[in-house]
XYZ file of N, CA and C in Angstrom:
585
model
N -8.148 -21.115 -3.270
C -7.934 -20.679 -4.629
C -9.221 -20.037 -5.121
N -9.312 -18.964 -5.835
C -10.354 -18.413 -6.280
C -10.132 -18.157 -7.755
N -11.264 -18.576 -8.714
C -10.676 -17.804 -9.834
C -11.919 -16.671 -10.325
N -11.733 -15.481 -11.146
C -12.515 -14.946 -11.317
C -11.930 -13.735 -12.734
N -13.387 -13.508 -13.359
C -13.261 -13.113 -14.639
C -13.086 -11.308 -14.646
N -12.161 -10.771 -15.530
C -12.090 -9.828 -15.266
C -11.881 -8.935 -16.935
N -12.229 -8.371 -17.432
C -12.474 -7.482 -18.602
C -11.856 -8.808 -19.610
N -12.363 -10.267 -19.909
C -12.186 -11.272 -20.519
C -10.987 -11.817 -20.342
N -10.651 -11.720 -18.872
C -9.394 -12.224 -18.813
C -9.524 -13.406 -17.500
N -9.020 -13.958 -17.748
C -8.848 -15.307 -16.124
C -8.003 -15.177 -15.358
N -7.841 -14.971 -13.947
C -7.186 -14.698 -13.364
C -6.901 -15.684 -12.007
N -5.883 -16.510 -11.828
C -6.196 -17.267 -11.178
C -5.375 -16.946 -9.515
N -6.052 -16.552 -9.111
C -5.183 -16.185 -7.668
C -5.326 -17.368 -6.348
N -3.919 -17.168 -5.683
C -3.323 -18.219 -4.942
C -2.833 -17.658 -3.527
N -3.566 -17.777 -2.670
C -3.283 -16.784 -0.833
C -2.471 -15.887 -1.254
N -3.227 -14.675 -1.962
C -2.816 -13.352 -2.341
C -1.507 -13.375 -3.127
N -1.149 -13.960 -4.045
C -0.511 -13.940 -5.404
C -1.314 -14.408 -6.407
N -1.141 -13.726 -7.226
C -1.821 -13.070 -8.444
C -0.516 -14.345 -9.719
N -0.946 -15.529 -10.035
C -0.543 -15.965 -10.887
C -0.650 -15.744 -12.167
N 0.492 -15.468 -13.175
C 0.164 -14.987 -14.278
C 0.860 -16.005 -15.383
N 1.014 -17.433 -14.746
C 0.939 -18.235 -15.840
C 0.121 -19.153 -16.629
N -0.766 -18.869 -16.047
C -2.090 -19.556 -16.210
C -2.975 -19.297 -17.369
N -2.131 -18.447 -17.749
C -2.864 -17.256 -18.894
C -2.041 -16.996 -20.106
N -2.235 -16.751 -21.343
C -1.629 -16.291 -21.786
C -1.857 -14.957 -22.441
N -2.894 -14.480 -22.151
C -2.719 -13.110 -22.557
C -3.759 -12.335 -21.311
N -3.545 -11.324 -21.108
C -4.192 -10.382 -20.248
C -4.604 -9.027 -21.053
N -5.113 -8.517 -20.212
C -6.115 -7.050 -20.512
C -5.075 -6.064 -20.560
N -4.762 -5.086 -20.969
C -4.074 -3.570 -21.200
C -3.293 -3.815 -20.062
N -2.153 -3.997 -20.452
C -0.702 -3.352 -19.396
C -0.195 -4.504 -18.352
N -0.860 -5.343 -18.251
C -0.684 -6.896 -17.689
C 0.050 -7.673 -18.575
N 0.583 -8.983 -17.919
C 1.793 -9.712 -18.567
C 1.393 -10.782 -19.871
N 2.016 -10.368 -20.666
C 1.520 -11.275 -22.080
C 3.029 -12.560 -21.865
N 3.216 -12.948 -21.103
C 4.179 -14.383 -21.279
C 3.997 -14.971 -19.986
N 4.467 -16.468 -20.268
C 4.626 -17.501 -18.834
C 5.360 -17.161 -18.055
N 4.981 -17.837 -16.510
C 6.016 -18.407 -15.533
C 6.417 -17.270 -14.852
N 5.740 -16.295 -14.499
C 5.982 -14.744 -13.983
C 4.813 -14.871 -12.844
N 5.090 -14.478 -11.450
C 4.335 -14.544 -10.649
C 4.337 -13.673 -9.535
N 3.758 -12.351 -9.075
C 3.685 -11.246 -8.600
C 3.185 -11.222 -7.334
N 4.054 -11.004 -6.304
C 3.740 -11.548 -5.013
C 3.870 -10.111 -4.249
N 3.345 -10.600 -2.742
C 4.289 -9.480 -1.939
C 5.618 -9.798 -1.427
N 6.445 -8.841 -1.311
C 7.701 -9.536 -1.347
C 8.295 -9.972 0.091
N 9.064 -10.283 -0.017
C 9.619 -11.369 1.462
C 10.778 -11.421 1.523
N 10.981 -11.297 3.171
C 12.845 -11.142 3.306
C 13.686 -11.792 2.539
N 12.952 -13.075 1.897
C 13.942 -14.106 1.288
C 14.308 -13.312 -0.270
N 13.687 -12.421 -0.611
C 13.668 -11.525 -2.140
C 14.775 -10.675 -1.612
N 14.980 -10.095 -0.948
C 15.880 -9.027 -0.307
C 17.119 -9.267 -1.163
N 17.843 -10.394 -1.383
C 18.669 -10.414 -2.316
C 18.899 -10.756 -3.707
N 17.505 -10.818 -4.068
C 17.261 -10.326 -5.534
C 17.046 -9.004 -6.055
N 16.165 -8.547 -4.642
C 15.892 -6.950 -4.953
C 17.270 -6.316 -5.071
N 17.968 -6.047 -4.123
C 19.564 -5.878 -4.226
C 20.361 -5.674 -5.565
N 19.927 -7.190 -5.595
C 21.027 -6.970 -7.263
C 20.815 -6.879 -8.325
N 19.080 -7.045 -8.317
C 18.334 -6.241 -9.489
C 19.017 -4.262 -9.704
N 18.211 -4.355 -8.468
C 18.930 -2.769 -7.890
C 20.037 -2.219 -8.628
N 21.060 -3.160 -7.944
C 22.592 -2.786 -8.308
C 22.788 -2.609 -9.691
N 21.892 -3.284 -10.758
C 22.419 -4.035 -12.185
C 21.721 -2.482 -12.695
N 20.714 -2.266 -12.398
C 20.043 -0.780 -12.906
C 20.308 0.524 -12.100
N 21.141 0.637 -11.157
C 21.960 2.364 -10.385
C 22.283 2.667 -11.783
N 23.145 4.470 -11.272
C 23.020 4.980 -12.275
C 24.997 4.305 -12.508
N 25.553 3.895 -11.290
C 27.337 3.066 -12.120
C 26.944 2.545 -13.047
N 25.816 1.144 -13.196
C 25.728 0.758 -14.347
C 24.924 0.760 -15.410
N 24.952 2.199 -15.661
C 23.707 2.607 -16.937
C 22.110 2.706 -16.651
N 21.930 2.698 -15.649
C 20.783 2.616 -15.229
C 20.442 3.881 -14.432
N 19.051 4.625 -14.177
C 17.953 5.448 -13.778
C 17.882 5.453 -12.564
N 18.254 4.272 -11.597
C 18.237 4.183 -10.112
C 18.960 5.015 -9.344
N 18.470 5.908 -8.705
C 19.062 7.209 -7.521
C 19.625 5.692 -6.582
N 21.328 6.583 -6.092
C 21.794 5.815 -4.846
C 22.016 4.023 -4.859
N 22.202 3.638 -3.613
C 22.399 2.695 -3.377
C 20.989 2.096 -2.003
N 20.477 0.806 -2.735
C 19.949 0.343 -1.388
C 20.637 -0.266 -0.712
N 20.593 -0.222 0.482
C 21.072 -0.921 1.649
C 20.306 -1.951 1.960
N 20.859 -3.341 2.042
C 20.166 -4.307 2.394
C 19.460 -4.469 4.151
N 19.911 -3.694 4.692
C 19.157 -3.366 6.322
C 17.984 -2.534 6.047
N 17.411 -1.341 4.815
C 16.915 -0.710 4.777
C 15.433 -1.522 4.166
N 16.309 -2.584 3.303
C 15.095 -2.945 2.120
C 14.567 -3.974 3.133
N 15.207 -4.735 3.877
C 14.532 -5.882 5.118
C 13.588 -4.818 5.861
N 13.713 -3.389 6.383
C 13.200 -2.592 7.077
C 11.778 -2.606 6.571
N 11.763 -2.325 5.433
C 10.585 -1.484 4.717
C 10.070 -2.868 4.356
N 10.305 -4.038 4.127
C 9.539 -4.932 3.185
C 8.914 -5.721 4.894
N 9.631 -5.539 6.095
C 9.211 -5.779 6.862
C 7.686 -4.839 7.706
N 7.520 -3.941 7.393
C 6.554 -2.315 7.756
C 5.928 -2.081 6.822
N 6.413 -2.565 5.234
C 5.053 -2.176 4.357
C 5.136 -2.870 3.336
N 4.195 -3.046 2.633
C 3.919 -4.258 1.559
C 4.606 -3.500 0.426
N 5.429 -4.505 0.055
C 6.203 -4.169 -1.140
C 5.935 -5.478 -2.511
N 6.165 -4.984 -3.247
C 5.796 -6.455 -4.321
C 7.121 -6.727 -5.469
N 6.837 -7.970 -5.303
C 8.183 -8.687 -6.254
C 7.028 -8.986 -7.327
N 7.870 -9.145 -8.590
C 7.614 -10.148 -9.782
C 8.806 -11.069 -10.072
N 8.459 -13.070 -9.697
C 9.448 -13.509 -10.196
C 9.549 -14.119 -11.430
N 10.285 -14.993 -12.052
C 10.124 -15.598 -12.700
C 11.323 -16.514 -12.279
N 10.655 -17.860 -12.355
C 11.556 -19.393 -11.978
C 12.546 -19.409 -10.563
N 11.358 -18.526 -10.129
C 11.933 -17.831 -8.351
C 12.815 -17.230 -8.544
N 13.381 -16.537 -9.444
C 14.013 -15.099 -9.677
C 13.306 -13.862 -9.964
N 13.898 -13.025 -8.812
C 13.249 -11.612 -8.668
C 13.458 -11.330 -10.199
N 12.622 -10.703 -10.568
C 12.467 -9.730 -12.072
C 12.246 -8.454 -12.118
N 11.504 -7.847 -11.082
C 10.888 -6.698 -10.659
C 10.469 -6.761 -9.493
N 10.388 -5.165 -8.899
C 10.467 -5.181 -7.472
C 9.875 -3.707 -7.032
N 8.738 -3.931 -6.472
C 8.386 -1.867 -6.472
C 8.319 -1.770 -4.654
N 9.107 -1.327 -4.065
C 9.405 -0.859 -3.093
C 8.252 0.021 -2.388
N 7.735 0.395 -1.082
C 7.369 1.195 -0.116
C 7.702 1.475 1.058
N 7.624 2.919 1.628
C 8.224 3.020 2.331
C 7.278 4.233 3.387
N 6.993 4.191 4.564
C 6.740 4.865 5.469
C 7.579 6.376 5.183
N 6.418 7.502 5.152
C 7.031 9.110 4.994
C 8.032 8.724 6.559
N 7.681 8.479 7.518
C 8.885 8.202 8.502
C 9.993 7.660 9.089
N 9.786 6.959 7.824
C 11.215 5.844 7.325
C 12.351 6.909 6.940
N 11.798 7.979 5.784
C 12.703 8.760 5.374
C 13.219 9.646 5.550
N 15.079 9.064 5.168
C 15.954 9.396 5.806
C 17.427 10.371 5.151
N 16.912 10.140 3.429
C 18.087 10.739 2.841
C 17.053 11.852 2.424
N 18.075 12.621 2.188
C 18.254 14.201 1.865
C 17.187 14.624 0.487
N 16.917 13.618 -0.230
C 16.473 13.807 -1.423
C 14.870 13.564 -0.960
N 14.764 12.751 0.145
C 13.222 12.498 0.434
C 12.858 13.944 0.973
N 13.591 13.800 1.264
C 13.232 15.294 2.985
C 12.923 16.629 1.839
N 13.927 16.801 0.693
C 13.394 17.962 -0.401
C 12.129 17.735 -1.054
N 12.092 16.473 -0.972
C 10.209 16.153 -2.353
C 9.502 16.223 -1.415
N 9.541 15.581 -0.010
C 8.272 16.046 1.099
C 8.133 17.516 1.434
N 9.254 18.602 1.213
C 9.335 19.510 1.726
C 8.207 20.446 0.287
N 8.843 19.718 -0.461
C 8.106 20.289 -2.495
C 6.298 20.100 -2.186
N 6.430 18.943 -1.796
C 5.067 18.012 -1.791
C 5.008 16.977 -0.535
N 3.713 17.051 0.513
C 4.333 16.174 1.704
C 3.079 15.617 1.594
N 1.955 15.449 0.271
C 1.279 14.924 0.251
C -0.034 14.765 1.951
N -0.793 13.625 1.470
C -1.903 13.145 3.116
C -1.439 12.837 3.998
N -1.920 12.820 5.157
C -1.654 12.493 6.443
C -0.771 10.690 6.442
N -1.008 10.452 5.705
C -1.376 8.816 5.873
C -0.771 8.410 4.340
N -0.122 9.336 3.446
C 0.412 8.768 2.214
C 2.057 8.087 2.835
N 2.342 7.541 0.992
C 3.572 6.809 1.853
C 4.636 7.134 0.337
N 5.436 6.522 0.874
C 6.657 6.795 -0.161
C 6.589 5.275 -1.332
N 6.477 5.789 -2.829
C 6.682 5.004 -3.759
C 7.947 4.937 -4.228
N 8.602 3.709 -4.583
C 9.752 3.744 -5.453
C 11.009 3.339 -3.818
N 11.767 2.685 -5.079
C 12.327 2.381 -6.396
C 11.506 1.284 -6.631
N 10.373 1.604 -8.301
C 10.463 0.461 -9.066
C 10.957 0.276 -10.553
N 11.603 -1.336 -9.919
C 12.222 -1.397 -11.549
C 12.274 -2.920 -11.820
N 11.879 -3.099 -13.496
C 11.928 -4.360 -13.695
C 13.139 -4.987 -14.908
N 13.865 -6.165 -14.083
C 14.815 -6.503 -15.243
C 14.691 -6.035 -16.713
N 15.973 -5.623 -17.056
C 15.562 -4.690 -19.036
C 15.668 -6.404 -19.495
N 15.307 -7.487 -19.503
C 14.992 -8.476 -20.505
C 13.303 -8.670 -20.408
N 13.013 -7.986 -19.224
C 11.694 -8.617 -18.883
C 10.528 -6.953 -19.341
N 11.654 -5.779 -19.977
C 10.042 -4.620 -19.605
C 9.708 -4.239 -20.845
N 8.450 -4.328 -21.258
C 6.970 -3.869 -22.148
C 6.544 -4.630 -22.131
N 6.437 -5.932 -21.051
C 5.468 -7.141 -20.939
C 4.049 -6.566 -19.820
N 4.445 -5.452 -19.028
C 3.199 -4.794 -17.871
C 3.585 -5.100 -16.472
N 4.890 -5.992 -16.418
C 4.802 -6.202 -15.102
C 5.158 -4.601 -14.100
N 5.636 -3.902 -14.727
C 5.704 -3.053 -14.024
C 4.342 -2.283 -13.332
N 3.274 -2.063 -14.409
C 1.852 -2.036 -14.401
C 1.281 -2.765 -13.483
N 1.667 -4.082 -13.395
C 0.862 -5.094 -12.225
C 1.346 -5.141 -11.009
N 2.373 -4.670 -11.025
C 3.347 -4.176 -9.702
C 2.469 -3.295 -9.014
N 2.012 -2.375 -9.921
C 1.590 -1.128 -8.989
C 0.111 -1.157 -8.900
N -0.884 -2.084 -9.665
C -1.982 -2.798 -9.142
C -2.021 -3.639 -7.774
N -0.886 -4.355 -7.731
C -0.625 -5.330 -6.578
C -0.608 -4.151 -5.058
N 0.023 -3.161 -5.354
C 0.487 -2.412 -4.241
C -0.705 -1.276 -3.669
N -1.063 -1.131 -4.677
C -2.378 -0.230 -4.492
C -3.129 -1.117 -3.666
N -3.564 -2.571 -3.651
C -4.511 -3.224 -3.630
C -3.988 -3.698 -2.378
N -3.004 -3.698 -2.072
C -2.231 -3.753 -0.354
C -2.401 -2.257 0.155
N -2.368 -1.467 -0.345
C -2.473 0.067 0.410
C -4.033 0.534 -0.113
N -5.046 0.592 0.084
C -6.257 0.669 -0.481
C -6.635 2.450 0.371
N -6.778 3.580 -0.518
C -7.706 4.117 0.329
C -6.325 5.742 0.560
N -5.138 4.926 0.070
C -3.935 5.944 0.550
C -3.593 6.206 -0.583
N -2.296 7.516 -0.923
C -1.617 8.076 -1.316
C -0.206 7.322 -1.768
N 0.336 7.145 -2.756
C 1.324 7.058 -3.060
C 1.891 8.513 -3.652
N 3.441 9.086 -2.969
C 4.089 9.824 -3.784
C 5.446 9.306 -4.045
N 5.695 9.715 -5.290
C 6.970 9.443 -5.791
C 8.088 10.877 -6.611
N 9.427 10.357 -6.572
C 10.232 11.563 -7.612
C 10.280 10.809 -8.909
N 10.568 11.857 -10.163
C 11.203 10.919 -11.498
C 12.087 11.915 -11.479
N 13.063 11.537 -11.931
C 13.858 12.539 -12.441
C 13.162 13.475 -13.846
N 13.286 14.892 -14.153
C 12.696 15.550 -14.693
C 13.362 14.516 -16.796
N 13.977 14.341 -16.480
C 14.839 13.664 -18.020
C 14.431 12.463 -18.368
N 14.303 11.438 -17.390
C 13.790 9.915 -17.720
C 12.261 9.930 -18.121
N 12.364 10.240 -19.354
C 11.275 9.826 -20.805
C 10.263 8.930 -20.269
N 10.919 7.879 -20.110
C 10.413 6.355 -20.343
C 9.964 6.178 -19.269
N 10.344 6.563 -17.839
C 9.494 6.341 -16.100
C 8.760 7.317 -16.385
N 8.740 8.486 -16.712
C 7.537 9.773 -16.677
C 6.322 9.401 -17.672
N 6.700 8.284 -18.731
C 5.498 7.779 -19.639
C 4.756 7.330 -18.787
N 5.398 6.032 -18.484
C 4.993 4.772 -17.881
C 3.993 5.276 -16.738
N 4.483 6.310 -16.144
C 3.920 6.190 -14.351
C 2.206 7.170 -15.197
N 2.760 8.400 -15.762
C 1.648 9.037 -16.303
C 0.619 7.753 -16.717
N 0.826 7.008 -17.640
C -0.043 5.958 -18.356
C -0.364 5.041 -17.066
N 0.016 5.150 -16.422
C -0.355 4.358 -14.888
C -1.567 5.119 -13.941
N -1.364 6.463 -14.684
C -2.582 7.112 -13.946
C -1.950 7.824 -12.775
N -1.033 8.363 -12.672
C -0.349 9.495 -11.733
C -0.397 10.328 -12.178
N -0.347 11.286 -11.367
C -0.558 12.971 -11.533
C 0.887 13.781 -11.054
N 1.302 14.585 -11.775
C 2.163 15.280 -11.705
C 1.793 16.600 -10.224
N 2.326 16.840 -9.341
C 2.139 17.984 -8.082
C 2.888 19.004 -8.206
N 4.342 18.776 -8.411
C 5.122 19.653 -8.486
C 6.346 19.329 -9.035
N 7.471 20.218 -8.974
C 9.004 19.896 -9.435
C 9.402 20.454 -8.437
N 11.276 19.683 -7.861
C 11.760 20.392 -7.373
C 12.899 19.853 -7.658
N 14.307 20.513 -7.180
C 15.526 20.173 -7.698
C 16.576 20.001 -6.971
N 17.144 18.792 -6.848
C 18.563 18.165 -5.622
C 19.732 18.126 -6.648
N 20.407 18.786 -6.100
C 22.120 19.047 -6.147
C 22.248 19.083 -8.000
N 21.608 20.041 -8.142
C 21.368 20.697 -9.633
C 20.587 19.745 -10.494
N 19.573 18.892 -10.119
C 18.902 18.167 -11.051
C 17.672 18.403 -10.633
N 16.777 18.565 -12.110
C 15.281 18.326 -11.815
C 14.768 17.460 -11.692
N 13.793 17.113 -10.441
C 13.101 16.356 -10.607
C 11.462 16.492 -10.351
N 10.498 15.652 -10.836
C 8.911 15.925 -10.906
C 8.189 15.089 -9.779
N 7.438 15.510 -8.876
C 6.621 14.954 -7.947
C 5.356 14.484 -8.447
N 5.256 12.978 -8.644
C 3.954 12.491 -8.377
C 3.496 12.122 -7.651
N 2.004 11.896 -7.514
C 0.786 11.079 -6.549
C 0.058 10.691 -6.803
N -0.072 9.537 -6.265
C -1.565 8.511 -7.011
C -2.606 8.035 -6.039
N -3.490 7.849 -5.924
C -4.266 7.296 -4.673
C -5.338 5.940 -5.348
N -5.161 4.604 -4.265
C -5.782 4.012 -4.643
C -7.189 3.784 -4.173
């Protein structure tokens, strides 16, 4: 266990999870409530990620491109560090990575073709955190956690050119816009971030 001080905040970390109940308030964009705990994620999440997933696609009102496949998300959480946020061992949030050679649908192959980024970058997204649980930061600490597993590389990601609220968020996260390009009549914007 280590604990250590960080822009007046306590942070108490546990064999690489980042506990955030220990605290009740944190620094800019970190979690202001209990019992939330931000891990890397593990086959056993696979079916939280899922139906987090499912609850935010775009069938049910939600921003999420497609469907994950539960063979795909075991794939990738198995090959690259992906991070959960739970709460009371329920997935809450979940930011996905994925090897540029993992990808396999049609929509990757157009944003690498837009933007194919470093030698050595990787694919960001899907992240998304339960709508009871977001303007608390976990989404923010998600992508601290992941950086800090990928140190040194490239993250690129799509937003769709319309979703307001992911094009805030990721900008205020410190991504940079590369380019636009557009699948089966929709715009969408290429970012990249490097940690």
């Amino acid at each position: 266990m280590l604990i250590f001080d960080l822009l007046d905040s306590v942070f108490l970390v546990k064999e690489n999870c980042l506990d955030l109940s220990v605290f009740p308030n944190l620094y800019q964009g970190c979690m202001r409530h209990n019992d939330v705990v931000i891990d890397r994620a593990q086959l056993s999440d696979v079916t939280g990620i899922l139906k987090l997933a499912q609850a935010n696609d775009a069938e049910h009102g939600g921003m999420l491109l497609g469907h994950l496949e539960p063979e795909a998300v075991i794939m990738t959480i198995s090959q690259m560090p992906s991070v959960v946020a739970r709460k009371d061992s329920q997935v809450v949030g979940f930011l996905l990575s994925w090897a540029k050679t993992a990808a396999d649908l049609s929509i990757i192959k157009v944003m690498l073709q837009a933007y194919s980024g470093t030698k050595d970058s990787y694919l960001y997204g899907p992240i998304c955190v339960d709508e009871t649980m977001r303007g608390k930061g976990i989404a923010t600490t998600m992508f601290t956690k992941l950086k800090d597993f990928l140190p040194h590389r490239e993250g690129i990601l799509f937003i769709k050119a319309n979703n307001t609220a992911s094009l805030h968020a990721h900008q205020k996260m410190g991504m940079c816009k590369m380019t636009d390009f557009t699948y089966e009549g929709t715009e969408f914007l290429v970012f990249a971030y490097s940690s």
